[in-house]
PDB file of C-alpha atoms in Angstrom:
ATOM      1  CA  UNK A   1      41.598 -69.602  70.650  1.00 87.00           C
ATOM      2  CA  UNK A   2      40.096 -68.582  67.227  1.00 95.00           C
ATOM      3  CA  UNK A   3      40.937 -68.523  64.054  1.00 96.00           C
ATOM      4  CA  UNK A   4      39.619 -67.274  60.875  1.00 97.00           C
ATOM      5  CA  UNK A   5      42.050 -68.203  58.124  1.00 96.00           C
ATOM      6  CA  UNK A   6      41.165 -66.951  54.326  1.00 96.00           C
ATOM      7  CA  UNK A   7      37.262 -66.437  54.680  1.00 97.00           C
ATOM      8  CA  UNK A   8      35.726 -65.708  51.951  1.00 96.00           C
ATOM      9  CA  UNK A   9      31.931 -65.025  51.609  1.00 96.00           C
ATOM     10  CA  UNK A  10      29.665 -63.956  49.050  1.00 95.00           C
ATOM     11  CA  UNK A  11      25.598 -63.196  48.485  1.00 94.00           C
ATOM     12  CA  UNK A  12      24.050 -63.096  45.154  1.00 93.00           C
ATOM     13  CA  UNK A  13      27.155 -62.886  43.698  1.00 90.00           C
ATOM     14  CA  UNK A  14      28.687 -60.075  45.557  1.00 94.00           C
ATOM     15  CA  UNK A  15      31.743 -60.488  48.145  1.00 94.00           C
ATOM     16  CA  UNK A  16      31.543 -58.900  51.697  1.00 95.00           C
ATOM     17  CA  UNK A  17      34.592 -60.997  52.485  1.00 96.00           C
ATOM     18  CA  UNK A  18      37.711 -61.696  50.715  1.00 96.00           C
ATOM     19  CA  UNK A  19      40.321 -63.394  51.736  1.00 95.00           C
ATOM     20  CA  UNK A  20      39.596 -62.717  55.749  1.00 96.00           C
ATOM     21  CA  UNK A  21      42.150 -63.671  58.651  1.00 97.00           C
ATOM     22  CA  UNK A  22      42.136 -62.744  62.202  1.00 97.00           C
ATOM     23  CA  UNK A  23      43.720 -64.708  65.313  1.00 96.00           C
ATOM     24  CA  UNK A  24      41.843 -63.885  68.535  1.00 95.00           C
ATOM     25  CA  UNK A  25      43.967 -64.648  71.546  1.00 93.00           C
ATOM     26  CA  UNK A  26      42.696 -65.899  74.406  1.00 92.00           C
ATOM     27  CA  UNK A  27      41.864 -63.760  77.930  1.00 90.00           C
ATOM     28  CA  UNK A  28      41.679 -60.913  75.112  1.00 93.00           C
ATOM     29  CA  UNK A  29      39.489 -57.937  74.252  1.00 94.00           C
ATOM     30  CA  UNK A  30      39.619 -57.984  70.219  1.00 96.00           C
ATOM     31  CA  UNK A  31      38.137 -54.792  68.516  1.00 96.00           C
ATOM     32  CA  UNK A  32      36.651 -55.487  64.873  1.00 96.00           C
ATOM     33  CA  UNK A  33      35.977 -52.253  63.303  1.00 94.00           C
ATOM     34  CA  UNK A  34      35.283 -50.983  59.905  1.00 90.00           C
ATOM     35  CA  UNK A  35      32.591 -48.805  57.783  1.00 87.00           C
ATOM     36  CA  UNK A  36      29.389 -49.466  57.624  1.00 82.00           C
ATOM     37  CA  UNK A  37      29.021 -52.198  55.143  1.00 81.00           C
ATOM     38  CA  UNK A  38      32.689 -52.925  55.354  1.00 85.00           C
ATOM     39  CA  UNK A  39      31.735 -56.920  56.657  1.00 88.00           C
ATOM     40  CA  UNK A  40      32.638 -56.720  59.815  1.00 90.00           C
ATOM     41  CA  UNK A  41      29.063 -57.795  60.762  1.00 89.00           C
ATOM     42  CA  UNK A  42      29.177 -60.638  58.779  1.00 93.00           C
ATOM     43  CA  UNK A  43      32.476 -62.184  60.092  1.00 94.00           C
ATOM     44  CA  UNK A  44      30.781 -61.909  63.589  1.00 92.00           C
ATOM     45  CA  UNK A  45      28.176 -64.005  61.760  1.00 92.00           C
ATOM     46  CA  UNK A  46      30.829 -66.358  60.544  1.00 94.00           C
ATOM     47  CA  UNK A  47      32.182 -66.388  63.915  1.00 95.00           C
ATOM     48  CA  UNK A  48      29.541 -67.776  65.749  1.00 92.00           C
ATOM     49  CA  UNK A  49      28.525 -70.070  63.258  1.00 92.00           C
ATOM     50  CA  UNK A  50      25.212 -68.267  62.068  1.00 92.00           C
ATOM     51  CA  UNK A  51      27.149 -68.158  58.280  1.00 93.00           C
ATOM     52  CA  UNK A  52      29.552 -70.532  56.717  1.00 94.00           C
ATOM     53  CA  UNK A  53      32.508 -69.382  54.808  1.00 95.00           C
ATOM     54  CA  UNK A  54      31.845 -70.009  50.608  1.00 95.00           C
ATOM     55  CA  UNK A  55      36.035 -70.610  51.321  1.00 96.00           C
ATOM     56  CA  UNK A  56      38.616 -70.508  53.980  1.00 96.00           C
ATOM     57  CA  UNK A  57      37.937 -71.988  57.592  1.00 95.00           C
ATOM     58  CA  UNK A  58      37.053 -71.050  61.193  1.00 96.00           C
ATOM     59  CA  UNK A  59      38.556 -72.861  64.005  1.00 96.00           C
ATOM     60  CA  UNK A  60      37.572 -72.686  67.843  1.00 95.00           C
ATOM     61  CA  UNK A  61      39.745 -74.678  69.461  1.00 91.00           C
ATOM     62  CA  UNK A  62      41.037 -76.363  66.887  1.00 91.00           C
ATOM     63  CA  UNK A  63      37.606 -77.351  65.711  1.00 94.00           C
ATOM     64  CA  UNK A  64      36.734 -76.041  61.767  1.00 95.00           C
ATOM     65  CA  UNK A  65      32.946 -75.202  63.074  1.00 94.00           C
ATOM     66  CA  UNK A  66      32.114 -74.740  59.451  1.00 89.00           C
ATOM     67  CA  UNK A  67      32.233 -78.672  58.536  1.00 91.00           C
ATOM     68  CA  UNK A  68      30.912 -79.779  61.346  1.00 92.00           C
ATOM     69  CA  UNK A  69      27.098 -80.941  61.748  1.00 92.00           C
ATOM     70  CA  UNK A  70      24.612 -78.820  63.414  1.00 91.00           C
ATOM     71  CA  UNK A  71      24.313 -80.387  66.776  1.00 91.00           C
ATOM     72  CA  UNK A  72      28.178 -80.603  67.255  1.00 92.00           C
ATOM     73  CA  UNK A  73      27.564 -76.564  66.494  1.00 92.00           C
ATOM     74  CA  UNK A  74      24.913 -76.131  69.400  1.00 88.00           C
ATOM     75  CA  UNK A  75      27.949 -77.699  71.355  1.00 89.00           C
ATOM     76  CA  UNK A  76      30.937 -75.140  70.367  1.00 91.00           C
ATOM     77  CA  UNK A  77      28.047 -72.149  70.634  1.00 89.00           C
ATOM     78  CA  UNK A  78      27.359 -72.773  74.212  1.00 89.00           C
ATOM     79  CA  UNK A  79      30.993 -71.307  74.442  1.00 92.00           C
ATOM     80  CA  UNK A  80      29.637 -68.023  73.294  1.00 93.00           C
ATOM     81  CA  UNK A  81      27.389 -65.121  75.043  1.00 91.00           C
ATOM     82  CA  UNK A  82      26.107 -62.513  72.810  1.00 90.00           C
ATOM     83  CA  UNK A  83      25.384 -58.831  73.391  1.00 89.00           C
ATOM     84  CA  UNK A  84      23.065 -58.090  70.825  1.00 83.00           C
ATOM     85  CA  UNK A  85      23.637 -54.263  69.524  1.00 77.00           C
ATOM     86  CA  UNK A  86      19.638 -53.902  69.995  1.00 69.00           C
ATOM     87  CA  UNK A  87      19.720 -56.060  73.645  1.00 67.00           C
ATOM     88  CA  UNK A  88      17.301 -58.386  72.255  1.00 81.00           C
ATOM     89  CA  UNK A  89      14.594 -58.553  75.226  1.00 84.00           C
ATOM     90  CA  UNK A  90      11.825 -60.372  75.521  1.00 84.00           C
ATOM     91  CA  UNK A  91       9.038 -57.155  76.880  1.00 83.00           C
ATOM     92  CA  UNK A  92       7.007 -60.540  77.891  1.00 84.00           C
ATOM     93  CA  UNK A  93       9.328 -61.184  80.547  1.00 87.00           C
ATOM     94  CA  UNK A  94      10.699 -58.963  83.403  1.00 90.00           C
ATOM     95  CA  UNK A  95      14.419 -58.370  84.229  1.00 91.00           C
ATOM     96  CA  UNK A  96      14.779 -61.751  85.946  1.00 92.00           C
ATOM     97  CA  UNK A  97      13.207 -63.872  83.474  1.00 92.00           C
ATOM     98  CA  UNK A  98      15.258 -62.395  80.724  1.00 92.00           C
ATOM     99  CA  UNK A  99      18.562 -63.550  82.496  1.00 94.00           C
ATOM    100  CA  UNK A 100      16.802 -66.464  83.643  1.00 94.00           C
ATOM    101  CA  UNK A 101      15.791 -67.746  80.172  1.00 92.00           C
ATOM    102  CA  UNK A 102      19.475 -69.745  79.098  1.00 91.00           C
ATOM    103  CA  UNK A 103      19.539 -70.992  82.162  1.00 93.00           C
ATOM    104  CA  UNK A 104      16.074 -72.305  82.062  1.00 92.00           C
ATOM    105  CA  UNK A 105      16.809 -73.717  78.312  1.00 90.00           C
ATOM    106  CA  UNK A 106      20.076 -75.469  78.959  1.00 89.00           C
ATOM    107  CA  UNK A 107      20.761 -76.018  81.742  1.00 88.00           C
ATOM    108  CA  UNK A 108      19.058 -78.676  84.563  1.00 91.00           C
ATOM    109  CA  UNK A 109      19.758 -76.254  87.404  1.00 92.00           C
ATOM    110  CA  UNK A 110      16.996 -76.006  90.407  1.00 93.00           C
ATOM    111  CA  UNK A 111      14.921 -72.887  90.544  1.00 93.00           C
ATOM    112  CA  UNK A 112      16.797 -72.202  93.689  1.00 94.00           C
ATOM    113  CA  UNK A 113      20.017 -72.156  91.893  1.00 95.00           C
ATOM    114  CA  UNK A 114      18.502 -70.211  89.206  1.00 94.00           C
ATOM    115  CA  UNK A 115      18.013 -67.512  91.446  1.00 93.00           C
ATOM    116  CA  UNK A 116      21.226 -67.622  92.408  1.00 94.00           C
ATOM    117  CA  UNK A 117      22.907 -67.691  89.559  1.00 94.00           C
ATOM    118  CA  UNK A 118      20.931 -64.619  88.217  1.00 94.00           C
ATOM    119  CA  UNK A 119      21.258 -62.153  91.616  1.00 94.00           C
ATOM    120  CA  UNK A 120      25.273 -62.751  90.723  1.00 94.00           C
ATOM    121  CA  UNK A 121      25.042 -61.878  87.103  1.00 93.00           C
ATOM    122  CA  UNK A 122      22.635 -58.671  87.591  1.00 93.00           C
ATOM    123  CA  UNK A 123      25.311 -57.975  90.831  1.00 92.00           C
ATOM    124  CA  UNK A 124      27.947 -58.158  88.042  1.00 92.00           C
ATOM    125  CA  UNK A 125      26.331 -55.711  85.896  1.00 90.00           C
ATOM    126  CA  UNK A 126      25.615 -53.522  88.701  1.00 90.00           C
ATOM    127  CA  UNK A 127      22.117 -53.920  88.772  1.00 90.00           C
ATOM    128  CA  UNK A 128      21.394 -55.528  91.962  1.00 88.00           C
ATOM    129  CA  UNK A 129      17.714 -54.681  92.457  1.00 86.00           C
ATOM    130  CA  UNK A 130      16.143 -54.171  88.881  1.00 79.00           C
ATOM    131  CA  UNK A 131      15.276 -58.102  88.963  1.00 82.00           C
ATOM    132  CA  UNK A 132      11.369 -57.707  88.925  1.00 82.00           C
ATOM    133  CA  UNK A 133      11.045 -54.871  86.683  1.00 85.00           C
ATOM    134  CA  UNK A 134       9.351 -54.693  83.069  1.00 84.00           C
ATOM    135  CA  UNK A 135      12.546 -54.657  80.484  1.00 83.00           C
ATOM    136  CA  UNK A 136      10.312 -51.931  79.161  1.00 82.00           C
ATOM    137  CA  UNK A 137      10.180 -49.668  81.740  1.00 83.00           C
ATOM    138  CA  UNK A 138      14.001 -49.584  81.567  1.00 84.00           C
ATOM    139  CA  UNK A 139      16.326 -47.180  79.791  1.00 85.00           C
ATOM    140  CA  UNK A 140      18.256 -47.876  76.870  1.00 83.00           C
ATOM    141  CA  UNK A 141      21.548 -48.079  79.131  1.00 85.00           C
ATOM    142  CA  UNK A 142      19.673 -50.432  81.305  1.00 88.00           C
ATOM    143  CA  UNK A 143      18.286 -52.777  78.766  1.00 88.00           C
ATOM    144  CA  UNK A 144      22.120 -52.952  77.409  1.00 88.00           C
ATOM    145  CA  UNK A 145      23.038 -54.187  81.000  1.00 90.00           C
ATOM    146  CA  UNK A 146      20.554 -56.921  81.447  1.00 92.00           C
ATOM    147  CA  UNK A 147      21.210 -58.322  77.890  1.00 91.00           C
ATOM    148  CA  UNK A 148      25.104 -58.134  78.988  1.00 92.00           C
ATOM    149  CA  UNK A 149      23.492 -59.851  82.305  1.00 93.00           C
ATOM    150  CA  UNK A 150      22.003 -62.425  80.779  1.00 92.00           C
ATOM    151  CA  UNK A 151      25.160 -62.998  78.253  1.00 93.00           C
ATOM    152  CA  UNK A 152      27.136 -63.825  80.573  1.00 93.00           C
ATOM    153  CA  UNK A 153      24.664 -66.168  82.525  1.00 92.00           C
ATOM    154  CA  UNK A 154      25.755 -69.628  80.841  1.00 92.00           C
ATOM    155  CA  UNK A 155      30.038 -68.240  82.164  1.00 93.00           C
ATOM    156  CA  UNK A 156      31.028 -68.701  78.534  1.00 93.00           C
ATOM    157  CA  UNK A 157      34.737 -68.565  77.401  1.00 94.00           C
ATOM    158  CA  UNK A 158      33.784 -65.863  74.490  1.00 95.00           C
ATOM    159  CA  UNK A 159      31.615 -63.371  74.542  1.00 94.00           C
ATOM    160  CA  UNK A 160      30.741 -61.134  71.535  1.00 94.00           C
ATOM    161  CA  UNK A 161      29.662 -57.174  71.405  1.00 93.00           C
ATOM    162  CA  UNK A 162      27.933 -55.908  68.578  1.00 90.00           C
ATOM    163  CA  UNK A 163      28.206 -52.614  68.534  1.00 89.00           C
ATOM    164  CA  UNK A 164      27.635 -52.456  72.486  1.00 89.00           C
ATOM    165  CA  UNK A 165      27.331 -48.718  72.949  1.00 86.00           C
ATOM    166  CA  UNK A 166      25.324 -47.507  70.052  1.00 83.00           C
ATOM    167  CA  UNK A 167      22.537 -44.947  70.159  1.00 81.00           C
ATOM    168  CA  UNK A 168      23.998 -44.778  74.529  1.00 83.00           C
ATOM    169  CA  UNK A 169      25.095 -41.346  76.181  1.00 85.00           C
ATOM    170  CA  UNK A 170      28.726 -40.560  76.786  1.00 86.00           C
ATOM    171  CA  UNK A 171      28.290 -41.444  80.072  1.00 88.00           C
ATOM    172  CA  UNK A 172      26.287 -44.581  80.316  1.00 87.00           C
ATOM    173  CA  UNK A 173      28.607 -45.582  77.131  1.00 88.00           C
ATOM    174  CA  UNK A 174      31.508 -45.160  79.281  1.00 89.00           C
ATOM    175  CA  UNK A 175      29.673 -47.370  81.768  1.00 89.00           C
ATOM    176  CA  UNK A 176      29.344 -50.268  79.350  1.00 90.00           C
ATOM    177  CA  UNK A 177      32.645 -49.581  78.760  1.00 91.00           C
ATOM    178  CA  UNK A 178      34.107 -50.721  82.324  1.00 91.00           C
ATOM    179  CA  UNK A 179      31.551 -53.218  82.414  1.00 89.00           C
ATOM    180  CA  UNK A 180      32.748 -54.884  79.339  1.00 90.00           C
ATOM    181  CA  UNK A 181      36.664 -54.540  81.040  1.00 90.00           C
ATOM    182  CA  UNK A 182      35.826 -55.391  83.941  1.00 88.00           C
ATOM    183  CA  UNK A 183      33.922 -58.789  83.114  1.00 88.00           C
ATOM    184  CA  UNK A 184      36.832 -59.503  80.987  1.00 87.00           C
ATOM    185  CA  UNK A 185      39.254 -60.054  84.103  1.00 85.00           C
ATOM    186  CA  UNK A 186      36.774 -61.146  86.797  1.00 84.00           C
ATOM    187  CA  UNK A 187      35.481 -63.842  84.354  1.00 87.00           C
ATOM    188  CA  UNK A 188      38.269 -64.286  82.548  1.00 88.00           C
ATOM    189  CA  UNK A 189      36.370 -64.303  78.931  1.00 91.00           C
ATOM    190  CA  UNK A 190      37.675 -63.733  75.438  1.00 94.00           C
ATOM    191  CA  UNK A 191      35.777 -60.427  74.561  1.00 94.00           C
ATOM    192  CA  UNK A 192      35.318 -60.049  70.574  1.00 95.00           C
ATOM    193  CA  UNK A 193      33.568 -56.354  70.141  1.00 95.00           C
ATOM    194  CA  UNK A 194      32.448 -55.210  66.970  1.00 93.00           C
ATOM    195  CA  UNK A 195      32.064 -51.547  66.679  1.00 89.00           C
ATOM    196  CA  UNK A 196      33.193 -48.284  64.791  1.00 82.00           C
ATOM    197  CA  UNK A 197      33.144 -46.395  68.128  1.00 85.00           C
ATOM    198  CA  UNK A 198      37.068 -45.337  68.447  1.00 87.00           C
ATOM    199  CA  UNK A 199      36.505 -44.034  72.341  1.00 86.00           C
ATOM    200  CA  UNK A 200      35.348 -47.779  73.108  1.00 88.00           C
ATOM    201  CA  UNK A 201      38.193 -49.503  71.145  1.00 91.00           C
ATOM    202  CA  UNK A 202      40.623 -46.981  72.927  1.00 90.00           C
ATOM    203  CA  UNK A 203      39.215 -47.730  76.124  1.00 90.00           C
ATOM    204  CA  UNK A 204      38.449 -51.409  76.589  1.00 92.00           C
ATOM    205  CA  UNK A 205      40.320 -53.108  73.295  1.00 94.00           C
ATOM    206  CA  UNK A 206      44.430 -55.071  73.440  1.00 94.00           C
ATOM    207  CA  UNK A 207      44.109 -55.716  69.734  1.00 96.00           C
ATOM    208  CA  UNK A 208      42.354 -54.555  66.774  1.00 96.00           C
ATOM    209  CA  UNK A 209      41.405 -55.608  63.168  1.00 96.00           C
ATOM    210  CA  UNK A 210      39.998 -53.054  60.583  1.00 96.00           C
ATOM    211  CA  UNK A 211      37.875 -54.500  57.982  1.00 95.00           C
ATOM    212  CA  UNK A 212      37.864 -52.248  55.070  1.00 93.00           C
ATOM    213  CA  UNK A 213      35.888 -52.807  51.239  1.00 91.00           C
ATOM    214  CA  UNK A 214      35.596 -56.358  52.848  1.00 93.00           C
ATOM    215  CA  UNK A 215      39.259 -57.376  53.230  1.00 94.00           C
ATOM    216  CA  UNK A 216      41.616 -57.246  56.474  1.00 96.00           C
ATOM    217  CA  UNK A 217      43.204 -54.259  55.976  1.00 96.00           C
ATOM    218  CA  UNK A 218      44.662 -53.839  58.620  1.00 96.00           C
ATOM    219  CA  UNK A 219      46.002 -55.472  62.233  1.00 96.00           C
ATOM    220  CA  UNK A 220      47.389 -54.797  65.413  1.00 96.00           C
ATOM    221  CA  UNK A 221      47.489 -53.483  69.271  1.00 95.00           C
ATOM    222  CA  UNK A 222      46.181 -50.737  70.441  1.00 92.00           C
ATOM    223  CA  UNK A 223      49.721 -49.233  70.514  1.00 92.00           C
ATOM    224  CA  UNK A 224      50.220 -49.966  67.489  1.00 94.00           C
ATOM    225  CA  UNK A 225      46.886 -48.158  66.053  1.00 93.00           C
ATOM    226  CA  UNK A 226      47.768 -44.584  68.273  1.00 87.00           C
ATOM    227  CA  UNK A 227      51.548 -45.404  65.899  1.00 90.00           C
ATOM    228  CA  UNK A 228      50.197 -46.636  62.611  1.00 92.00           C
ATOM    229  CA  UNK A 229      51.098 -44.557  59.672  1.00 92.00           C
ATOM    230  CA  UNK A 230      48.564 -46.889  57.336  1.00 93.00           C
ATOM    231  CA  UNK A 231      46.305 -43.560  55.548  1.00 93.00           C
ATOM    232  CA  UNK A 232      43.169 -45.222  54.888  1.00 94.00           C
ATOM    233  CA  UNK A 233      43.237 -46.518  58.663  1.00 93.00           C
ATOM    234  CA  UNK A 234      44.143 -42.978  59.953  1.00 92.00           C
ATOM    235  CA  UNK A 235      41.446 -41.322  58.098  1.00 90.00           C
ATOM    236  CA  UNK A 236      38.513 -44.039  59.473  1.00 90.00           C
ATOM    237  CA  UNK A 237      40.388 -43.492  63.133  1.00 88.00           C
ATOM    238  CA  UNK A 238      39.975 -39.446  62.281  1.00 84.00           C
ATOM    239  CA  UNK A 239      36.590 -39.553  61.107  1.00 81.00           C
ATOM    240  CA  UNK A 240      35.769 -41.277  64.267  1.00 74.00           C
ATOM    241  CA  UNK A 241      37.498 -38.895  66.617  1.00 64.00           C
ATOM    242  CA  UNK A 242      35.670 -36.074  64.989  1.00 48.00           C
ATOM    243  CA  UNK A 243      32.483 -37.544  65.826  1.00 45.00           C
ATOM    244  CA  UNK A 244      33.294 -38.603  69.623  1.00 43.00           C
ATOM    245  CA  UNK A 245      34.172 -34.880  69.781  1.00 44.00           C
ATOM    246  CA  UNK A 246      31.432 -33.372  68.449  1.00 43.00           C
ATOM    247  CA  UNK A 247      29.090 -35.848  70.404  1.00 44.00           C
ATOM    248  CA  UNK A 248      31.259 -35.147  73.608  1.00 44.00           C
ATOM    249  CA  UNK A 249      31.311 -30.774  72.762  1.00 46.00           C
ATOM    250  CA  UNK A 250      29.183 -28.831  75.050  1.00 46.00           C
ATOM    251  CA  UNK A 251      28.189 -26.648  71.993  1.00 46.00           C
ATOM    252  CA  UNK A 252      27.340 -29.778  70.133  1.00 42.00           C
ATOM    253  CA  UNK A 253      23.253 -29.970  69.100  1.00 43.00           C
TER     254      UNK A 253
END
């Protein structure tokens, strides 16, 4: 499980968190969503120990990984696979090399199980035969699906989305969609997606948090959000809707 209990975190004087909590229950899909700006970026930072609270604490399993020392850190982040919002590639290195690479850097597997390993995770993201092409030559949908490949290629407990269907088509966004559902229960990982995309949070999320002018504004299940009479959370959800629809409109440029 994971907590974040009263973050607070400023830069050059200015807070982009204040007074933060969120519990993320385990075998759950959490949405974080939020403005641009709004923080919710940075407490996926805090979350994965890339930032440490100025006050309040974060515990993963029971461990505050914001006092601990950095090698006891490496430890708790091996827990964690990241989806980068951009995919974060290497172009040096084909398909199979990028899903490869964890595997290669921490683990003491042989290059037989290696292979292994990586046919099941590009299986998993439903691309069984991409393995020895450039990352390059791939489309933006594609790319998203190896990254997701190789996020998953260490079986952590948590994984974390940022923003996981940005600048994708409907379609291939509903695709990452399932994917990110569907890992969920044949994996049985803590998903933690950050994203102001309301037809993904609909879709995939059980609970949700809205960050809003840095503070936890707001907190609940997805039931809850469709029922939630809370005005400055209806008009984000609204805002949002209005630009699925116009995305999704026929008539739309």
């Amino acid at each position: 499980m994971i907590r974040v209990e009263n973050v607070y975190k400023s830069f050059a004087g200015r807070p982009v968190l204040q007074d933060v909590s969120l519990k993320i229950r385990e075998g759950s899909t959490q949405a974080i969503i939020g403005r641009s700006g709004s923080g919710k970026s940075v407490l996926m930072k805090h979350i994965i120990g890339l930032l440490r609270p100025d006050r309040g604490r974060i515990l993963v399993n029971h461990t505050d990984i914001s006092k601990i020392s950095y090698n006891e850190l490496r430890k708790i982040r091996r827990q964690f696979g990241v989806l980068f919002q951009g995919g974060a590639l290497f172009d040096s290195m084909d398909s199979f090399e990028n899903v490869a690479f964890p595997l290669r850097t921490f683990t003491a597997k042989t290059d037989q199980e290696i292979r292994q390993e990586v046919q099941t995770c590009l299986d998993l993201v439903q691309l069984s035969n991409v393995g020895s092409k450039s990352t390059s030559a791939l489309s933006g949908g594609m790319r998203k699906r190896i990254a997701l490949a190789r996020a998953i290629a260490l079986r952590p407990h948590y994984i974390i989305y940022d923003e996981p269907t940005s600048g994708l088509d409907p379609e291939t966004s509903n695709t990452i969609n399932e994917l990110i559902k569907n890992l969920s229960h044949h994996l049985e990982i803590t998903s933690i997606v950050v994203t102001h995309d309301m037809h993904s949070v609909l879709q995939i999320a059980d609970h949700v948090a809205f960050i809003h002018d840095t503070r936890m504004h707001w907190t609940g299940t997805t039931e809850e959000l469709h029922q939630s009479t809370d005005t400055v959370l209806r008009s984000f959800v609204k805002a949002n809707e209005y630009v699925i629809e116009a995305h999704h409109s026929p008539n739309s440029p």
